[in-house]
PDB file of C-alpha atoms in Angstrom:
ATOM      1  CA  UNK A 896      10.891 -14.420  30.893  1.00  0.00           C
ATOM      2  CA  UNK A 897       7.313 -16.555  31.292  1.00  0.00           C
ATOM      3  CA  UNK A 898       5.235 -15.140  28.653  1.00  0.00           C
ATOM      4  CA  UNK A 899       1.767 -15.529  27.260  1.00  0.00           C
ATOM      5  CA  UNK A 900       0.237 -18.760  28.137  1.00  0.00           C
ATOM      6  CA  UNK A 901       1.895 -18.807  31.671  1.00  0.00           C
ATOM      7  CA  UNK A 902       2.072 -14.982  31.908  1.00  0.00           C
ATOM      8  CA  UNK A 903       4.794 -12.604  32.293  1.00  0.00           C
ATOM      9  CA  UNK A 904       6.913 -12.897  35.496  1.00  0.00           C
ATOM     10  CA  UNK A 905       9.911 -10.791  34.796  1.00  0.00           C
ATOM     11  CA  UNK A 906      12.894 -10.249  32.551  1.00  0.00           C
ATOM     12  CA  UNK A 907      16.305 -11.628  33.234  1.00  0.00           C
ATOM     13  CA  UNK A 908      19.151  -9.230  33.697  1.00  0.00           C
ATOM     14  CA  UNK A 909      22.070  -9.479  31.200  1.00  0.00           C
ATOM     15  CA  UNK A 910      24.143 -11.215  34.251  1.00  0.00           C
ATOM     16  CA  UNK A 911      21.723 -13.728  34.689  1.00  0.00           C
ATOM     17  CA  UNK A 912      21.725 -14.417  30.865  1.00  0.00           C
ATOM     18  CA  UNK A 913      25.632 -14.593  30.735  1.00  0.00           C
ATOM     19  CA  UNK A 914      25.634 -16.649  34.098  1.00  0.00           C
ATOM     20  CA  UNK A 915      23.536 -19.394  32.048  1.00  0.00           C
ATOM     21  CA  UNK A 916      26.324 -19.522  29.875  1.00  0.00           C
ATOM     22  CA  UNK A 917      29.142 -19.848  32.323  1.00  0.00           C
ATOM     23  CA  UNK A 918      27.211 -22.621  34.312  1.00  0.00           C
ATOM     24  CA  UNK A 919      26.882 -24.774  31.223  1.00  0.00           C
ATOM     25  CA  UNK A 920      30.743 -24.330  30.740  1.00  0.00           C
ATOM     26  CA  UNK A 921      31.371 -25.223  34.231  1.00  0.00           C
ATOM     27  CA  UNK A 922      29.392 -28.456  33.655  1.00  0.00           C
ATOM     28  CA  UNK A 923      32.228 -29.017  30.941  1.00  0.00           C
ATOM     29  CA  UNK A 924      30.251 -27.796  28.014  1.00  0.00           C
ATOM     30  CA  UNK A 925      32.217 -26.027  25.297  1.00  0.00           C
ATOM     31  CA  UNK A 926      29.701 -23.315  24.328  1.00  0.00           C
ATOM     32  CA  UNK A 927      30.703 -21.946  20.650  1.00  0.00           C
ATOM     33  CA  UNK A 928      27.245 -20.890  19.632  1.00  0.00           C
ATOM     34  CA  UNK A 929      24.253 -19.130  21.343  1.00  0.00           C
ATOM     35  CA  UNK A 930      20.641 -18.803  20.336  1.00  0.00           C
ATOM     36  CA  UNK A 931      18.777 -16.392  22.592  1.00  0.00           C
ATOM     37  CA  UNK A 932      14.985 -17.656  22.460  1.00  0.00           C
ATOM     38  CA  UNK A 933      12.635 -19.737  24.196  1.00  0.00           C
ATOM     39  CA  UNK A 934      10.493 -18.704  27.040  1.00  0.00           C
ATOM     40  CA  UNK A 935       9.554 -15.009  26.144  1.00  0.00           C
ATOM     41  CA  UNK A 936      10.368 -12.327  23.593  1.00  0.00           C
ATOM     42  CA  UNK A 937      14.049 -11.622  23.765  1.00  0.00           C
ATOM     43  CA  UNK A 938      13.633  -8.164  22.133  1.00  0.00           C
ATOM     44  CA  UNK A 939      11.260  -7.050  24.788  1.00  0.00           C
ATOM     45  CA  UNK A 940      14.080  -7.281  27.018  1.00  0.00           C
ATOM     46  CA  UNK A 941      16.334  -5.181  24.290  1.00  0.00           C
ATOM     47  CA  UNK A 942      18.426  -3.081  27.029  1.00  0.00           C
ATOM     48  CA  UNK A 943      19.658  -6.513  28.772  1.00  0.00           C
ATOM     49  CA  UNK A 944      20.252  -8.589  25.670  1.00  0.00           C
ATOM     50  CA  UNK A 945      22.365  -5.452  24.139  1.00  0.00           C
ATOM     51  CA  UNK A 946      24.227  -5.647  27.365  1.00  0.00           C
ATOM     52  CA  UNK A 947      24.792  -9.526  27.177  1.00  0.00           C
ATOM     53  CA  UNK A 948      25.890  -9.516  23.732  1.00  0.00           C
ATOM     54  CA  UNK A 949      28.254  -6.520  24.342  1.00  0.00           C
ATOM     55  CA  UNK A 950      29.739  -8.473  27.344  1.00  0.00           C
ATOM     56  CA  UNK A 951      29.898 -12.122  25.929  1.00  0.00           C
ATOM     57  CA  UNK A 952      31.775 -10.972  22.785  1.00  0.00           C
ATOM     58  CA  UNK A 953      34.113  -8.678  24.390  1.00  0.00           C
ATOM     59  CA  UNK A 954      37.747  -9.769  24.708  1.00  0.00           C
ATOM     60  CA  UNK A 955      37.588  -9.636  28.397  1.00  0.00           C
ATOM     61  CA  UNK A 956      34.425 -11.630  28.562  1.00  0.00           C
ATOM     62  CA  UNK A 957      33.686 -14.845  26.543  1.00  0.00           C
ATOM     63  CA  UNK A 958      35.239 -13.473  23.544  1.00  0.00           C
ATOM     64  CA  UNK A 959      32.659 -15.129  21.300  1.00  0.00           C
ATOM     65  CA  UNK A 960      32.150 -14.038  17.573  1.00  0.00           C
ATOM     66  CA  UNK A 961      29.004 -11.892  16.884  1.00  0.00           C
ATOM     67  CA  UNK A 962      28.213 -14.440  14.126  1.00  0.00           C
ATOM     68  CA  UNK A 963      27.858 -17.207  16.585  1.00  0.00           C
ATOM     69  CA  UNK A 964      25.029 -15.577  18.283  1.00  0.00           C
ATOM     70  CA  UNK A 965      21.164 -15.724  17.056  1.00  0.00           C
ATOM     71  CA  UNK A 966      18.508 -13.737  18.448  1.00  0.00           C
ATOM     72  CA  UNK A 967      15.107 -14.530  17.815  1.00  0.00           C
ATOM     73  CA  UNK A 968      11.867 -12.443  17.729  1.00  0.00           C
ATOM     74  CA  UNK A 969       8.141 -12.789  16.954  1.00  0.00           C
ATOM     75  CA  UNK A 970       8.824  -9.642  14.823  1.00  0.00           C
ATOM     76  CA  UNK A 971       9.013  -6.637  16.836  1.00  0.00           C
ATOM     77  CA  UNK A 972       9.474  -4.277  13.863  1.00  0.00           C
ATOM     78  CA  UNK A 973      10.851  -1.232  15.847  1.00  0.00           C
ATOM     79  CA  UNK A 974      13.051  -3.400  17.617  1.00  0.00           C
ATOM     80  CA  UNK A 975      14.593  -5.006  14.619  1.00  0.00           C
ATOM     81  CA  UNK A 976      15.321  -1.807  13.306  1.00  0.00           C
ATOM     82  CA  UNK A 977      17.334  -1.034  16.639  1.00  0.00           C
ATOM     83  CA  UNK A 978      19.098  -4.203  16.758  1.00  0.00           C
ATOM     84  CA  UNK A 979      20.296  -3.518  13.134  1.00  0.00           C
ATOM     85  CA  UNK A 980      21.636  -0.193  13.892  1.00  0.00           C
ATOM     86  CA  UNK A 981      23.619  -1.547  16.935  1.00  0.00           C
ATOM     87  CA  UNK A 982      26.224  -2.405  14.407  1.00  0.00           C
ATOM     88  CA  UNK A 983      26.605  -6.071  15.327  1.00  0.00           C
ATOM     89  CA  UNK A 984      26.462  -9.005  12.682  1.00  0.00           C
ATOM     90  CA  UNK A 985      24.668 -11.497  14.929  1.00  0.00           C
ATOM     91  CA  UNK A 986      21.918 -13.687  13.272  1.00  0.00           C
ATOM     92  CA  UNK A 987      18.425 -12.728  13.367  1.00  0.00           C
ATOM     93  CA  UNK A 988      15.599 -15.353  13.668  1.00  0.00           C
ATOM     94  CA  UNK A 989      11.994 -14.345  13.024  1.00  0.00           C
ATOM     95  CA  UNK A 990       8.903 -16.646  14.317  1.00  0.00           C
ATOM     96  CA  UNK A 991       6.831 -15.921  11.379  1.00  0.00           C
ATOM     97  CA  UNK A 992       4.715 -19.271  11.287  1.00  0.00           C
ATOM     98  CA  UNK A 993       2.114 -17.899   8.741  1.00  0.00           C
ATOM     99  CA  UNK A 994       1.931 -16.358   5.360  1.00  0.00           C
ATOM    100  CA  UNK A 995      -1.139 -14.366   5.927  1.00  0.00           C
ATOM    101  CA  UNK A 996      -1.663 -11.679   8.719  1.00  0.00           C
ATOM    102  CA  UNK A 997      -5.427 -13.007   9.115  1.00  0.00           C
ATOM    103  CA  UNK A 998      -4.051 -16.580  10.267  1.00  0.00           C
ATOM    104  CA  UNK A 999      -1.121 -15.133  12.042  1.00  0.00           C
ATOM    105  CA  UNK A1000      -3.405 -12.584  14.499  1.00  0.00           C
ATOM    106  CA  UNK A1001      -5.627 -15.666  15.144  1.00  0.00           C
ATOM    107  CA  UNK A1002      -2.588 -17.656  16.491  1.00  0.00           C
ATOM    108  CA  UNK A1003      -0.058 -15.008  17.422  1.00  0.00           C
ATOM    109  CA  UNK A1004      -1.205 -12.311  19.753  1.00  0.00           C
ATOM    110  CA  UNK A1005       1.937 -10.161  18.206  1.00  0.00           C
ATOM    111  CA  UNK A1006       0.302 -10.437  14.759  1.00  0.00           C
ATOM    112  CA  UNK A1007      -2.072  -7.964  15.831  1.00  0.00           C
ATOM    113  CA  UNK A1008       0.340  -5.060  16.104  1.00  0.00           C
ATOM    114  CA  UNK A1009       3.037  -6.251  13.642  1.00  0.00           C
ATOM    115  CA  UNK A1010       1.876  -6.871   9.943  1.00  0.00           C
ATOM    116  CA  UNK A1011       4.011  -9.423   7.856  1.00  0.00           C
ATOM    117  CA  UNK A1012       4.829  -6.627   5.167  1.00  0.00           C
ATOM    118  CA  UNK A1013       6.349  -4.455   7.873  1.00  0.00           C
ATOM    119  CA  UNK A1014       8.206  -7.357   9.415  1.00  0.00           C
ATOM    120  CA  UNK A1015       9.889  -8.405   6.097  1.00  0.00           C
ATOM    121  CA  UNK A1016      10.646  -4.797   5.427  1.00  0.00           C
ATOM    122  CA  UNK A1017      12.463  -4.537   8.831  1.00  0.00           C
ATOM    123  CA  UNK A1018      14.029  -7.709   8.090  1.00  0.00           C
ATOM    124  CA  UNK A1019      15.301  -6.315   4.565  1.00  0.00           C
ATOM    125  CA  UNK A1020      16.745  -3.341   6.461  1.00  0.00           C
ATOM    126  CA  UNK A1021      18.650  -5.605   8.924  1.00  0.00           C
ATOM    127  CA  UNK A1022      20.155  -7.835   6.027  1.00  0.00           C
ATOM    128  CA  UNK A1023      21.314  -4.463   4.553  1.00  0.00           C
ATOM    129  CA  UNK A1024      22.918  -3.249   7.579  1.00  0.00           C
ATOM    130  CA  UNK A1025      24.485  -6.357   8.893  1.00  0.00           C
ATOM    131  CA  UNK A1026      25.055  -8.573   5.872  1.00  0.00           C
ATOM    132  CA  UNK A1027      23.572 -11.348   7.619  1.00  0.00           C
ATOM    133  CA  UNK A1028      20.766 -13.296   6.041  1.00  0.00           C
ATOM    134  CA  UNK A1029      17.432 -13.698   7.971  1.00  0.00           C
ATOM    135  CA  UNK A1030      16.042 -16.950   8.935  1.00  0.00           C
ATOM    136  CA  UNK A1031      12.364 -17.040   9.160  1.00  0.00           C
ATOM    137  CA  UNK A1032      10.753 -19.757  11.425  1.00  0.00           C
ATOM    138  CA  UNK A1033       7.804 -21.764  10.353  1.00  0.00           C
ATOM    139  CA  UNK A1034       6.134 -24.308  12.502  1.00  0.00           C
ATOM    140  CA  UNK A1035       4.098 -26.466  10.121  1.00  0.00           C
ATOM    141  CA  UNK A1036       0.703 -27.104  11.414  1.00  0.00           C
ATOM    142  CA  UNK A1037      -0.834 -29.674   8.956  1.00  0.00           C
ATOM    143  CA  UNK A1038      -4.095 -28.248   7.192  1.00  0.00           C
ATOM    144  CA  UNK A1039      -3.659 -24.790   8.679  1.00  0.00           C
ATOM    145  CA  UNK A1040      -0.305 -23.237   7.351  1.00  0.00           C
ATOM    146  CA  UNK A1041       0.754 -25.559   4.828  1.00  0.00           C
ATOM    147  CA  UNK A1042      -1.881 -25.328   2.271  1.00  0.00           C
ATOM    148  CA  UNK A1043      -1.569 -24.433  -1.588  1.00  0.00           C
ATOM    149  CA  UNK A1044      -2.650 -20.666  -0.582  1.00  0.00           C
ATOM    150  CA  UNK A1045       0.200 -20.709   1.980  1.00  0.00           C
ATOM    151  CA  UNK A1046       2.750 -21.720  -0.583  1.00  0.00           C
ATOM    152  CA  UNK A1047       1.869 -19.154  -3.089  1.00  0.00           C
ATOM    153  CA  UNK A1048       1.736 -16.509  -0.473  1.00  0.00           C
ATOM    154  CA  UNK A1049       5.321 -17.455   0.655  1.00  0.00           C
ATOM    155  CA  UNK A1050       6.534 -17.376  -2.940  1.00  0.00           C
ATOM    156  CA  UNK A1051       4.928 -13.889  -3.282  1.00  0.00           C
ATOM    157  CA  UNK A1052       6.724 -12.764   0.127  1.00  0.00           C
ATOM    158  CA  UNK A1053      10.361 -14.136  -0.404  1.00  0.00           C
ATOM    159  CA  UNK A1054      10.780 -14.954  -4.165  1.00  0.00           C
ATOM    160  CA  UNK A1055      14.135 -13.378  -4.915  1.00  0.00           C
ATOM    161  CA  UNK A1056      15.028 -12.311  -1.276  1.00  0.00           C
ATOM    162  CA  UNK A1057      18.013 -13.633   0.277  1.00  0.00           C
ATOM    163  CA  UNK A1058      16.452 -15.503   2.984  1.00  0.00           C
ATOM    164  CA  UNK A1059      16.177 -18.733   4.527  1.00  0.00           C
ATOM    165  CA  UNK A1060      12.867 -20.748   5.708  1.00  0.00           C
ATOM    166  CA  UNK A1061      13.291 -22.982   8.679  1.00  0.00           C
ATOM    167  CA  UNK A1062      10.540 -25.649   8.774  1.00  0.00           C
ATOM    168  CA  UNK A1063       9.765 -26.920  12.078  1.00  0.00           C
ATOM    169  CA  UNK A1064       7.455 -29.667  12.912  1.00  0.00           C
ATOM    170  CA  UNK A1065       4.933 -28.839  15.646  1.00  0.00           C
ATOM    171  CA  UNK A1066       5.209 -30.345  18.884  1.00  0.00           C
ATOM    172  CA  UNK A1067       2.039 -31.049  20.592  1.00  0.00           C
ATOM    173  CA  UNK A1068       1.189 -29.279  23.784  1.00  0.00           C
ATOM    174  CA  UNK A1069      -1.982 -29.416  26.087  1.00  0.00           C
ATOM    175  CA  UNK A1070      -3.281 -25.969  25.236  1.00  0.00           C
ATOM    176  CA  UNK A1071      -3.216 -26.327  21.246  1.00  0.00           C
ATOM    177  CA  UNK A1072      -5.543 -29.137  20.030  1.00  0.00           C
ATOM    178  CA  UNK A1073      -3.208 -30.074  16.746  1.00  0.00           C
ATOM    179  CA  UNK A1074      -1.021 -33.091  16.632  1.00  0.00           C
ATOM    180  CA  UNK A1075       2.605 -33.287  15.870  1.00  0.00           C
ATOM    181  CA  UNK A1076       3.498 -32.755  12.099  1.00  0.00           C
ATOM    182  CA  UNK A1077       4.486 -36.026  10.253  1.00  0.00           C
ATOM    183  CA  UNK A1078       7.595 -36.182   8.714  1.00  0.00           C
ATOM    184  CA  UNK A1079       5.943 -36.913   5.278  1.00  0.00           C
ATOM    185  CA  UNK A1080       3.881 -33.706   5.465  1.00  0.00           C
ATOM    186  CA  UNK A1081       7.196 -31.724   6.306  1.00  0.00           C
ATOM    187  CA  UNK A1082       9.026 -33.236   3.377  1.00  0.00           C
ATOM    188  CA  UNK A1083       6.344 -32.547   1.010  1.00  0.00           C
ATOM    189  CA  UNK A1084       5.787 -29.014   2.171  1.00  0.00           C
ATOM    190  CA  UNK A1085       9.671 -28.584   1.888  1.00  0.00           C
ATOM    191  CA  UNK A1086       9.925 -29.817  -1.620  1.00  0.00           C
ATOM    192  CA  UNK A1087       6.805 -27.557  -2.788  1.00  0.00           C
ATOM    193  CA  UNK A1088       8.685 -24.437  -1.329  1.00  0.00           C
ATOM    194  CA  UNK A1089      11.712 -25.642  -2.957  1.00  0.00           C
ATOM    195  CA  UNK A1090      10.196 -25.902  -6.386  1.00  0.00           C
ATOM    196  CA  UNK A1091       9.175 -22.215  -6.081  1.00  0.00           C
ATOM    197  CA  UNK A1092      12.656 -21.304  -5.619  1.00  0.00           C
ATOM    198  CA  UNK A1093      12.592 -20.845  -1.795  1.00  0.00           C
ATOM    199  CA  UNK A1094      15.388 -21.851   0.353  1.00  0.00           C
ATOM    200  CA  UNK A1095      13.644 -23.940   2.868  1.00  0.00           C
ATOM    201  CA  UNK A1096      14.975 -26.792   5.054  1.00  0.00           C
ATOM    202  CA  UNK A1097      13.716 -28.809   7.817  1.00  0.00           C
ATOM    203  CA  UNK A1098      14.712 -28.683  11.313  1.00  0.00           C
ATOM    204  CA  UNK A1099      14.427 -32.245  12.839  1.00  0.00           C
ATOM    205  CA  UNK A1100      12.943 -32.043  16.164  1.00  0.00           C
ATOM    206  CA  UNK A1101      14.290 -33.951  19.222  1.00  0.00           C
ATOM    207  CA  UNK A1102      12.899 -34.648  22.588  1.00  0.00           C
ATOM    208  CA  UNK A1103       9.293 -34.699  21.984  1.00  0.00           C
ATOM    209  CA  UNK A1104       9.056 -38.254  23.531  1.00  0.00           C
ATOM    210  CA  UNK A1105      10.047 -36.587  27.044  1.00  0.00           C
ATOM    211  CA  UNK A1106       7.966 -33.488  26.519  1.00  0.00           C
ATOM    212  CA  UNK A1107      11.480 -31.615  25.938  1.00  0.00           C
ATOM    213  CA  UNK A1108      11.090 -30.160  22.432  1.00  0.00           C
ATOM    214  CA  UNK A1109      10.380 -26.667  21.827  1.00  0.00           C
ATOM    215  CA  UNK A1110       7.272 -25.074  23.328  1.00  0.00           C
ATOM    216  CA  UNK A1111       6.792 -28.254  25.735  1.00  0.00           C
ATOM    217  CA  UNK A1112       9.579 -27.813  28.287  1.00  0.00           C
ATOM    218  CA  UNK A1113       8.172 -24.399  29.232  1.00  0.00           C
ATOM    219  CA  UNK A1114       4.725 -25.941  30.163  1.00  0.00           C
ATOM    220  CA  UNK A1115       6.490 -28.638  32.312  1.00  0.00           C
ATOM    221  CA  UNK A1116       8.504 -26.321  34.158  1.00  0.00           C
ATOM    222  CA  UNK A1117       5.807 -23.904  34.840  1.00  0.00           C
ATOM    223  CA  UNK A1118       3.695 -26.513  36.434  1.00  0.00           C
TER     224      UNK A1118
END
C-alpha cells in the first residue's frame, strides 16, 4: 500500500505478499523471519494479512513458525483485538513514537482516533492471549519526544509491564523538517529510560546514506 504522504493506491493481496517472500528466496535468500511493515498499515489489510499468515505458516506452504513473523501497526485498537483472537502467537510491533496523545495527534493522523491508553490496553490483551511480548517502536526526534516529560510519561505508561521499547533514530525526509537523530542523543535517551526500569534498546539504522532507511525508500520509489 502507498499511504498518507503519497496517498492510498490499493492493498496487496495475500498472494502478492507471499510472492514477495518466494521472489527473495528465488534470489538465493534464506527467509527465516518476516516483518510486515513499511508502506501502509498492515491491519487495514486485515483479511489478506490473515490469509498470508495462514498460508506462509502452513506445512504445505512455507512452514514458517508463527513466532518468526512480526506484524507492525500504528495502533488500530479493534484490529489488535482481532489479531489476538486469531490464536496465532506472532509478534506485534506498535508504532507509538510519542508518550502524549497531544503530540501523537499532531504528527500521526491515527492518533486522532486511537488514544494511547486504549492502544496499551489492547496490547495488554494481546500479551495475555498470545504470551508474546509487544514491542513499541519509538522514533526519537530530538527536542520533540525525548524531553523529561516524555521520559516520565513513558515510565507512567509502562513501568512494570512486560514490554520492549525499540528506539529508532529519525531518518530525514524532504517532507519533515527535523534532522537525523545523533547517536549521543539516542544513547542518552536510552540510558534515561533504562534508569526508569524500562526495557529500551536502540535499533541502529542502516542505509540512510543512500536514502534507503526506514521512511526514505518509499518516497524515492513513489517519485
